[in-house]
Short mmCIF file of C-alpha atoms in Angstrom, two decimals:
data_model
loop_
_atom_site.label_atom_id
_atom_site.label_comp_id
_atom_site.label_asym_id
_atom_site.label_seq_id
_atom_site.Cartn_x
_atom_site.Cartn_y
_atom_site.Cartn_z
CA UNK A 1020 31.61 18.56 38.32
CA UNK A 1021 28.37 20.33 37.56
CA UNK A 1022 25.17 20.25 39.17
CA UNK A 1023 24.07 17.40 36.02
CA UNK A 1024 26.88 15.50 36.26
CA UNK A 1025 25.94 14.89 40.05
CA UNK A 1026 22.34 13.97 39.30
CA UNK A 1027 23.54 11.69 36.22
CA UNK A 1028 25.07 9.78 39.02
CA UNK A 1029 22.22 9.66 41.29
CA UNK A 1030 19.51 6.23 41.72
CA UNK A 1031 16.98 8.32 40.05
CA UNK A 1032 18.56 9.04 36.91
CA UNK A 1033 19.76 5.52 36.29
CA UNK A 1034 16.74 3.54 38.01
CA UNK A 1035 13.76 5.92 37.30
CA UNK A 1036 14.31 7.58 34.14
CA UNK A 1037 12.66 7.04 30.32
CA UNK A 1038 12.26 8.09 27.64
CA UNK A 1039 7.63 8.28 26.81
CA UNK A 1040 8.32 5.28 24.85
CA UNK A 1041 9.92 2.80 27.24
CA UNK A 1042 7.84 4.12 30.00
CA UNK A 1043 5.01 2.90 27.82
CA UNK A 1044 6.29 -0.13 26.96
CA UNK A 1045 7.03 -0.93 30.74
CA UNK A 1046 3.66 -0.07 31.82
CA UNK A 1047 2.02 -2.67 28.76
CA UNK A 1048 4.27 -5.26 29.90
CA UNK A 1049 3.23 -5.10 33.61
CA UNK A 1050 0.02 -4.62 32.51
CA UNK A 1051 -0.24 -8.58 30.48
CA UNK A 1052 1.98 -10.11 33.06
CA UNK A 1053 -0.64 -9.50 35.81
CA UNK A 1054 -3.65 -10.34 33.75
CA UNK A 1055 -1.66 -13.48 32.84
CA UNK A 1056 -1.45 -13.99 36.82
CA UNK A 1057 -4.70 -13.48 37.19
CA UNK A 1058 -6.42 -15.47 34.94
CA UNK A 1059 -4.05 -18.18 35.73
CA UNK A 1060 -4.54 -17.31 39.56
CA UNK A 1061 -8.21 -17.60 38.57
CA UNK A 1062 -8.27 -21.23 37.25
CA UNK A 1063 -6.52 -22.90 39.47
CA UNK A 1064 -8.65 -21.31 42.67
CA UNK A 1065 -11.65 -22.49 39.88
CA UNK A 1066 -10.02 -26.03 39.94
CA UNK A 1067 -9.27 -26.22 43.64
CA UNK A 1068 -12.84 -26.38 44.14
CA UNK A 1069 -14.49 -29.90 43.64
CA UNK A 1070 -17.79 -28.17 43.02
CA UNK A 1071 -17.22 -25.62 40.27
CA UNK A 1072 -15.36 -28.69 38.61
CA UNK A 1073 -18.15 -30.54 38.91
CA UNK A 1074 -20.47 -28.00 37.60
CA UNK A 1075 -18.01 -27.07 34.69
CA UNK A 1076 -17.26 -30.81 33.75
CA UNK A 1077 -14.05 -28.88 33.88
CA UNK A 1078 -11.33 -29.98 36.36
CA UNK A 1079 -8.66 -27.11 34.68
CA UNK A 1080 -11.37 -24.75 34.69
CA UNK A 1081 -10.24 -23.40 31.40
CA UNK A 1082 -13.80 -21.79 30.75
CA UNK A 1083 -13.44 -19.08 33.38
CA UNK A 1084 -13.37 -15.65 32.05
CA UNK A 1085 -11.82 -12.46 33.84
CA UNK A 1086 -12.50 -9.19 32.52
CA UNK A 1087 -9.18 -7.19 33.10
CA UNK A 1088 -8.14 -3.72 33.31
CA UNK A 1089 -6.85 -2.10 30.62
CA UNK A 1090 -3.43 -0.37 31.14
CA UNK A 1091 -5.39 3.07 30.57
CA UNK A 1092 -7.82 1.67 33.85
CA UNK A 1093 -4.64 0.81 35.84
CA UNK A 1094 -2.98 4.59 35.13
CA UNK A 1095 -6.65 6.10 36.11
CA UNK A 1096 -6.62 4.27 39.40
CA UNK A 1097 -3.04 4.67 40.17
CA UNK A 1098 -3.52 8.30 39.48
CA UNK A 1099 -6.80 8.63 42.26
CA UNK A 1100 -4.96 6.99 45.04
CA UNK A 1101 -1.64 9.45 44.65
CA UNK A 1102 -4.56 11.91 44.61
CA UNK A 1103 -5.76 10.57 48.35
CA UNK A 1104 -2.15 10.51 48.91
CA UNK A 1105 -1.69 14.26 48.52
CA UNK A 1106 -5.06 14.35 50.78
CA UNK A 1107 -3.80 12.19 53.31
CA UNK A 1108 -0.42 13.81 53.77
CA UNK A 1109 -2.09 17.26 54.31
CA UNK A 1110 -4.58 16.34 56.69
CA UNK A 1111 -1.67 14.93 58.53
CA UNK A 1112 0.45 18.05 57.85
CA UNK A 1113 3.41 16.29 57.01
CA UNK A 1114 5.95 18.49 55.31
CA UNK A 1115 6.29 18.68 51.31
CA UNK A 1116 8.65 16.40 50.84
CA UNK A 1117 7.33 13.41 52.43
CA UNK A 1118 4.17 13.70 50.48
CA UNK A 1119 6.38 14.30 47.08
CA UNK A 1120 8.12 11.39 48.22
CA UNK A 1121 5.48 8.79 48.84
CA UNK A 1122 3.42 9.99 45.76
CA UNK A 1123 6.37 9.08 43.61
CA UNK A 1124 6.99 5.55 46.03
CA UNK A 1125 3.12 4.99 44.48
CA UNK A 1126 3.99 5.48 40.93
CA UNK A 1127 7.21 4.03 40.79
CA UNK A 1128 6.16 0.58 42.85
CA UNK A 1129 3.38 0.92 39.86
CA UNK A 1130 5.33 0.31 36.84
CA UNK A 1131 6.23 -2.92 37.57
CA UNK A 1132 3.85 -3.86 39.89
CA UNK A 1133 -0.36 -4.40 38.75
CA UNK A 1134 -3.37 -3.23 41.04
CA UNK A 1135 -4.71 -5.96 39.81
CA UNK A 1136 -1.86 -7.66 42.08
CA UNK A 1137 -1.60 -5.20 44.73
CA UNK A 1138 -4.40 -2.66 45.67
CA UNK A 1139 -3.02 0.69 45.39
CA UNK A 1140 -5.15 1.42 49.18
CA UNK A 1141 -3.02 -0.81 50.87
CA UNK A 1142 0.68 0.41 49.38
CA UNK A 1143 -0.56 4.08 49.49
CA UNK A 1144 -0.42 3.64 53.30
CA UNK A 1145 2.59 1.95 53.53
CA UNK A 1146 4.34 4.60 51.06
CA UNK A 1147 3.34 7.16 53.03
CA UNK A 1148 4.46 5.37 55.95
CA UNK A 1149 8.14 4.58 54.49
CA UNK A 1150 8.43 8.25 52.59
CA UNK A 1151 8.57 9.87 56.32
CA UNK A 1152 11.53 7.56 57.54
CA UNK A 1153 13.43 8.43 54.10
CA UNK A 1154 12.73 12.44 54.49
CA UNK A 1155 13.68 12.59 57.98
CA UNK A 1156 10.27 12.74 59.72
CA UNK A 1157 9.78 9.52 61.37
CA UNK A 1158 6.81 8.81 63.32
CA UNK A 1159 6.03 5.76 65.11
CA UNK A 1160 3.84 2.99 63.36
CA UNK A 1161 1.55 2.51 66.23
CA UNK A 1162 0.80 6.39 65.72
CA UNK A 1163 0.76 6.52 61.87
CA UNK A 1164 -1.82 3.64 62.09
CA UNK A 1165 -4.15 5.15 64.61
CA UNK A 1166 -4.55 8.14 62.01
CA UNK A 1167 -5.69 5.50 59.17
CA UNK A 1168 -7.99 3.28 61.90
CA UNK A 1169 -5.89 0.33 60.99
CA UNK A 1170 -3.66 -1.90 62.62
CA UNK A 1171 0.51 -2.01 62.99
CA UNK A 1172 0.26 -5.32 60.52
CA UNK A 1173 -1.51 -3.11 57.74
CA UNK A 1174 1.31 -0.86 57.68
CA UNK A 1175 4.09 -2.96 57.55
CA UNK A 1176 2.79 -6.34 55.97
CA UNK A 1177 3.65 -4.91 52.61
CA UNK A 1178 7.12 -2.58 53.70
CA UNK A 1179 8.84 -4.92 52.21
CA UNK A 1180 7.56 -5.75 49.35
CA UNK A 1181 7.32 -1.95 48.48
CA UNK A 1182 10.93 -1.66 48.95
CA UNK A 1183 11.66 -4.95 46.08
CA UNK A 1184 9.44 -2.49 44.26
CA UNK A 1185 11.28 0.19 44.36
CA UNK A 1186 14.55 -1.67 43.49
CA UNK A 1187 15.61 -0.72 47.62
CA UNK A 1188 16.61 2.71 46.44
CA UNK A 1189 14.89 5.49 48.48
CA UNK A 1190 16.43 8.81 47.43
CA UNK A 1191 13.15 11.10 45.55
CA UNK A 1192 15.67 14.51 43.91
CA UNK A 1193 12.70 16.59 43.91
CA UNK A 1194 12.84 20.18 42.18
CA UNK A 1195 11.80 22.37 45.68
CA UNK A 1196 15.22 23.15 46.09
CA UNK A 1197 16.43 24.21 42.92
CA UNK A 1198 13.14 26.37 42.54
CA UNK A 1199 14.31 28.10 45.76
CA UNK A 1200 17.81 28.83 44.90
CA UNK A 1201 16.17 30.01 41.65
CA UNK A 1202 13.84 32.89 43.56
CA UNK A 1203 16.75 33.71 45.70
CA UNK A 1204 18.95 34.20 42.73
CA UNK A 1205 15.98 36.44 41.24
CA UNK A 1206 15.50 38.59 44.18
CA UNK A 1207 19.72 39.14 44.49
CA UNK A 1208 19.12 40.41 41.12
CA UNK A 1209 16.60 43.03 42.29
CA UNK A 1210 19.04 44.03 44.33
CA UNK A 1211 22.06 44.67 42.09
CA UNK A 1212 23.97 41.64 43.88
CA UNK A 1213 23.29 39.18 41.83
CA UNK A 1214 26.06 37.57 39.43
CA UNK A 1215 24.97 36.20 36.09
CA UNK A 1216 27.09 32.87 34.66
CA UNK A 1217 30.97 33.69 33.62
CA UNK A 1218 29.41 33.68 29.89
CA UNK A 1219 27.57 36.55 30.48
CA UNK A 1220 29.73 40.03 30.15
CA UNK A 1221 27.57 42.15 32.13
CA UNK A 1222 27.83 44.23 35.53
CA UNK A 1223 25.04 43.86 38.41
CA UNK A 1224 23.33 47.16 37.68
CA UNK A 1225 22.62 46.19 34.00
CA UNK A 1226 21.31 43.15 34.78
CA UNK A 1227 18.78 44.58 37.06
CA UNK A 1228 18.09 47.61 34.26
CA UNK A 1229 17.39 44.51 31.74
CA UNK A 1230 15.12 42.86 34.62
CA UNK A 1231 13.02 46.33 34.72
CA UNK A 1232 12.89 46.14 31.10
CA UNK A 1233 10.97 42.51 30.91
CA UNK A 1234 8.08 42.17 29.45
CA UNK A 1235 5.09 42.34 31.61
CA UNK A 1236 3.54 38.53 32.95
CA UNK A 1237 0.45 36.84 31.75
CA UNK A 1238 -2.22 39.07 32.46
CA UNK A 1239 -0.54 42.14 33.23
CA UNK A 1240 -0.61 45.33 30.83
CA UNK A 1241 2.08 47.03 31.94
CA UNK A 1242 6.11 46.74 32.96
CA UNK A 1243 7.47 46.41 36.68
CA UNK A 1244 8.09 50.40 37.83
CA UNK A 1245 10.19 50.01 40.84
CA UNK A 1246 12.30 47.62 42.17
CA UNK A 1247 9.13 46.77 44.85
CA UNK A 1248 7.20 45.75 41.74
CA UNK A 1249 9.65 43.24 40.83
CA UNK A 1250 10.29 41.80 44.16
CA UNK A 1251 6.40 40.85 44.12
CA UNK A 1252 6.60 40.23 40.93
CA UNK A 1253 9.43 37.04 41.68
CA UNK A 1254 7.34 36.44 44.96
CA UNK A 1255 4.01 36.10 43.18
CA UNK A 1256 6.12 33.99 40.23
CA UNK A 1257 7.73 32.30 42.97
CA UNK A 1258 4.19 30.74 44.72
CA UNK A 1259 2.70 29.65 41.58
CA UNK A 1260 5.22 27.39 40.28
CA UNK A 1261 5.67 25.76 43.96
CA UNK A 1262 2.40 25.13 43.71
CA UNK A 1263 2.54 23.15 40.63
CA UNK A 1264 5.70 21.12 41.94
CA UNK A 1265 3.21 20.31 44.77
CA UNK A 1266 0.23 18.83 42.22
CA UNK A 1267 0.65 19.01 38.29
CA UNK A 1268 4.47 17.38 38.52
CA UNK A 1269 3.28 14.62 41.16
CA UNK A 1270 0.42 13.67 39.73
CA UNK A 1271 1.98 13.65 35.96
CA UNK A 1272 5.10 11.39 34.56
CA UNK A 1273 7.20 14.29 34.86
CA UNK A 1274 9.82 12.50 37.31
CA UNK A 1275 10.02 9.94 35.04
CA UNK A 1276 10.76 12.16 32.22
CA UNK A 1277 12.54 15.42 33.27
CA UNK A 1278 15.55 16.05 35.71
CA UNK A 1279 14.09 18.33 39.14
CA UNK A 1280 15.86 21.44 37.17
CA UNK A 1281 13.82 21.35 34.00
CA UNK A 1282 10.92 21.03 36.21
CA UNK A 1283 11.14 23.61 38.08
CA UNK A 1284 12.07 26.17 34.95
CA UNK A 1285 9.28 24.42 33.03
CA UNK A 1286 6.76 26.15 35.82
CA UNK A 1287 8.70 28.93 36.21
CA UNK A 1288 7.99 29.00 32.41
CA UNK A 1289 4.20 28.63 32.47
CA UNK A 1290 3.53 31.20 35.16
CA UNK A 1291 5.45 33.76 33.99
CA UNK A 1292 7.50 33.01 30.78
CA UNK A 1293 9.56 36.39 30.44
CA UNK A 1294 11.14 36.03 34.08
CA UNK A 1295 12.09 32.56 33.11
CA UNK A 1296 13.80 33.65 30.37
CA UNK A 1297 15.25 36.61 31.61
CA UNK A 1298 17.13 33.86 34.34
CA UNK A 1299 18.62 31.64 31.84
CA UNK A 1300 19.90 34.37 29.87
CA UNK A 1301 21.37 35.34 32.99
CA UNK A 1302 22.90 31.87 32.28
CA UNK A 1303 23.31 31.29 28.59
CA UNK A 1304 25.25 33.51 26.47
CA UNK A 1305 22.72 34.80 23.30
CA UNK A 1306 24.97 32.62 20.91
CA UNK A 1307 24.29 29.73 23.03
CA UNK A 1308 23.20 26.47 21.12
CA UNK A 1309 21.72 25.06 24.10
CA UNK A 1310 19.10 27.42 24.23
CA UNK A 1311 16.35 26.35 21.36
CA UNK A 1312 16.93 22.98 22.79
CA UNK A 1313 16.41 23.88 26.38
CA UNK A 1314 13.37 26.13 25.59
CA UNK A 1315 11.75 23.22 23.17
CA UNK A 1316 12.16 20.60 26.45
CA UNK A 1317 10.50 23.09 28.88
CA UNK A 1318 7.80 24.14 26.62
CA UNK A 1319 7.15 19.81 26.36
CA UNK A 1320 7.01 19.78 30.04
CA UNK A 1321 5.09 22.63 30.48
CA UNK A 1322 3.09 20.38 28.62
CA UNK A 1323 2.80 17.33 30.40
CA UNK A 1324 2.05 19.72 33.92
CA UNK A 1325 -0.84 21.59 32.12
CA UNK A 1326 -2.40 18.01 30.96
CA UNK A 1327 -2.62 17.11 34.82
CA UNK A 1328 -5.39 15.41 36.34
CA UNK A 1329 -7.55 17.73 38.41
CA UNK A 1330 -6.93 17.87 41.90
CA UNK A 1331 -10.76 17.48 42.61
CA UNK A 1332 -12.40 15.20 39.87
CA UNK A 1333 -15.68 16.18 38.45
CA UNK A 1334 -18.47 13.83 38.51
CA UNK A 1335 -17.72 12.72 34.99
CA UNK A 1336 -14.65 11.01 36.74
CA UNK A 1337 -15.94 9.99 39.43
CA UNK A 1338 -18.42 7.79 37.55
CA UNK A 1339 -15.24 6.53 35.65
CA UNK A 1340 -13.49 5.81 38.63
CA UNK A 1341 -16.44 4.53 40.77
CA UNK A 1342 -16.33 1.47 37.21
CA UNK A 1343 -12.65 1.05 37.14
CA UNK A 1344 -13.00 0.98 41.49
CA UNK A 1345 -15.95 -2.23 40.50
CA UNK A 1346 -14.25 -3.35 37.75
CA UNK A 1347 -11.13 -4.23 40.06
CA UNK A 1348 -13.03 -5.88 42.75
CA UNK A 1349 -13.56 -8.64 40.36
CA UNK A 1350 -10.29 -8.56 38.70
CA UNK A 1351 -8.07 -9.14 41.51
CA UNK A 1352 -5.60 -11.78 42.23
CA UNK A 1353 -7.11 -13.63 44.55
CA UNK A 1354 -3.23 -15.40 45.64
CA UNK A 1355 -2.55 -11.97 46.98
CA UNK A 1356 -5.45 -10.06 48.55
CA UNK A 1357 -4.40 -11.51 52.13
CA UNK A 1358 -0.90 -9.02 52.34
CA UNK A 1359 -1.31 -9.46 56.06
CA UNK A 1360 -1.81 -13.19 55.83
CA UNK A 1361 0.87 -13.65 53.26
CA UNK A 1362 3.42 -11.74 55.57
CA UNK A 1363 2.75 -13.87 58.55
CA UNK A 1364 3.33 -17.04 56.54
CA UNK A 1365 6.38 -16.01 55.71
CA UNK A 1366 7.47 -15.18 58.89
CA UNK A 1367 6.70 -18.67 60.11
CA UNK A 1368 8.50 -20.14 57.01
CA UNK A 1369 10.82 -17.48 54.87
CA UNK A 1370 11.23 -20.56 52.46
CA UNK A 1371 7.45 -20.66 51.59
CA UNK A 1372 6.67 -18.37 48.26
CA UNK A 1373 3.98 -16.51 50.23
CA UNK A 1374 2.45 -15.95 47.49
CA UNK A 1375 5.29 -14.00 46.16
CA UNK A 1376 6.01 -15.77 42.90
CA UNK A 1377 9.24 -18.00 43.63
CA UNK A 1378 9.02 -21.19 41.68
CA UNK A 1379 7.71 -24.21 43.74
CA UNK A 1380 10.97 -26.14 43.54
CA UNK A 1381 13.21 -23.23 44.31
CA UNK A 1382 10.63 -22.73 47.84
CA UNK A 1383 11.14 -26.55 48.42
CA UNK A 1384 15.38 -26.15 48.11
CA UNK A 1385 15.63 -23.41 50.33
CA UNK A 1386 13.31 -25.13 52.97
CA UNK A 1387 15.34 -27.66 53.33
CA UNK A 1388 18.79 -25.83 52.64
CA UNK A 1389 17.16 -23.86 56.05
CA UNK A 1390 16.11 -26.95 58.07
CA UNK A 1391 19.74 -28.44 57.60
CA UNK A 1392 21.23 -25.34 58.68
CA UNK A 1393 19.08 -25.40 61.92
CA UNK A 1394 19.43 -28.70 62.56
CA UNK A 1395 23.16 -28.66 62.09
CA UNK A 1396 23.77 -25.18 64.44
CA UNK A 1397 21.07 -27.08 67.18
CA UNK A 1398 23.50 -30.19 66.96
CA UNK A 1399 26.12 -29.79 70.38
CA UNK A 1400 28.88 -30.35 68.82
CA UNK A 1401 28.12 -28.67 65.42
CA UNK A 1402 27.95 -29.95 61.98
CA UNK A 1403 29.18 -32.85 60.94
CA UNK A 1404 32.94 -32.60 59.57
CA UNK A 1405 33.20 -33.37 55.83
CA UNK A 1406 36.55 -35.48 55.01
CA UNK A 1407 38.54 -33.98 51.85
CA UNK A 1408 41.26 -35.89 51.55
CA UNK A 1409 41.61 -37.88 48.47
#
């Protein structure tokens, strides 16, 4: 079984990949659902109130208008929040992978969940929160919250409904470790110990006389001397595309559209394009069909991680997100603002919809499906014994 078979098996490759077009046509349908459920969340609030109807003549309160956002608005705002995400998590100095982790939590509740519904603020916290339990560096809530200045309840009043969003699977394949196998693989080839694939008919010393015979990187004049050079030359390779794993692919729709090994080649490619393919020719025989193919996908992804949002924004941006931040004051669904609220209700009574969507009747069965159950196991002698016969 190769390395892609084993990810074609994995949560993330059945769950959380697409192709740009069904990505897009997820994020429009999420997109009119919530503005459906919040102009409808909108009217009935507007008919609740004997005093609007009044004023309106209106007991529906058909004539209220909400000014939604626009799927571009809700990618924009998304986007700034996994930006304090990455912000967050390094003031904290969580490791890599927890902030990787949670960023991609953000975007993937996102595509089927609205801000409109859910304010990205609150989930950011509680991604961040549930990304450290999944990598492995688990901190106490009461802790966690201290660092935000919020309380326990802010934390955890939305855990679960972050993990319906994210369809309860947890597991983030990010591309850190295939980009360090990669350098380690480079610098065994400095070294003569390297071994190319079982394709490739060539000894350890050629393969390093081929590696001094690369082209020079972007902005260099001249060819690696010494076997020094090149070891700096994979180090300096090396740092610049873990740097765009850390921003450009988190803050794109890479995950959603390339596997952790074409992302890591695809910034392998844009910092230094003859060492990248100097390694998958250390892969790939010359006569190998998959080559154009794998060169034309990198080159797309390289891309997508060059078309990244700045890390800082420049104050054109900020003005645009300082609107969309106003604009979704006024556009949110009022039924859910409360998360804390909502959670406690449904503490108290699991049956109630909390605000979480369940039809009215389907709330009403279960309630009483759950009060006969607890009156039944309260009863001494237990429930009463149904006769089958006949």
């Amino acid at each position: 079984m190769t390395e892609d078979d084993i990810y074609r098996t994995s949560t993330q490759y059945r769950l959380w990949s697409f192709t740009p077009e069904t990505l897009a046509s997820l994020r429009a349908t999420t997109n009119a659902t919530a503005a459906d459920s919040v102009r409808a969340a909108f009217r009935n609030l507007q008919s609740s109130s004997k005093q609007q109807a009044k004023d309106h003549n209106d007991g529906d309160g058909t004539g209220i208008e909400v000014d939604c956002l626009t799927i571009e608005e809700e990618q924009k705002i998304v986007s700034f929040y996994c930006l304090k995400t990455l912000e967050f998590v390094d003031f904290c100095e969580y490791p890599t992978n927890v902030k990787a982790t949670a960023v991609q939590y953000l975007k993937r509740f996102y595509l089927t969940n609205s801000p409109m519904t859910y304010h990205p603020k609150e989930i950011m916290r509680t991604a961040v929160y549930l990304a450290m339990k999944a990598e492995d560096s688990f901190h106490s809530v009461k802790s966690f919250a201290e660092k935000l200045d919020v309380t326990t309840e802010d934390i955890l009043a939305s855990e679960f409904l972050l993990t319906q969003g994210l369809r309860f699977t947890f597991d983030v394949r990010h591309p850190y470790h295939g980009l360090e196998g990669g350098f380690m693989e480079l610098l065994a080839f400095t070294n003569s110990k390297g071994e190319a694939g079982p394709a490739i008919k060539k000894s350890s010393k050629e393969i390093r006389e081929d590696m001094l015979d690369m082209s020079p990187p972007p902005g260099i004049s001249t060819k690696a001397k010494d076997i020094k050079e090149l070891v700096i030359r994979c180090q300096t390779a090396h740092g610049r595309a873990k740097e765009l794993l850390k921003t450009s692919a988190l803050l794109t729709d890479a995950y959603f559209l390339y596997s952790p090994s074409q992302l890591w080649l695809s910034t392998l490619f844009m910092v230094d394009e003859p060492l990248a393919r100097f390694y998958l020719d250390t892969k790939l025989p010359p006569t190998s069909d998959m080559k154009p193919k794998l060169f034309t996908v990198l080159r797309q992804c390289a891309e997508m991680l060059r078309s990244s949002p700045a890390v800082q924004p420049d104050k054109d941006e900020k003005k645009e997100l300082k609107r969309i931040q106003k604009k979704l004051e006024q556009c949110r669904n009022p039924q859910k603002m409360d998360l804390v609220g909502i959670n406690k209700a449904q503490k108290r009574d699991p049956g109630m919809d909390g605000g979480n969507g369940l039809d009215e009747n389907v709330a009403k069965r279960r309630k009483l499906e759950r009060e006969q159950s607890i009156k039944e196991s309260e009863d001494l002698f237990g429930p009463v014994l149904v006769d089958k016969k006949g």
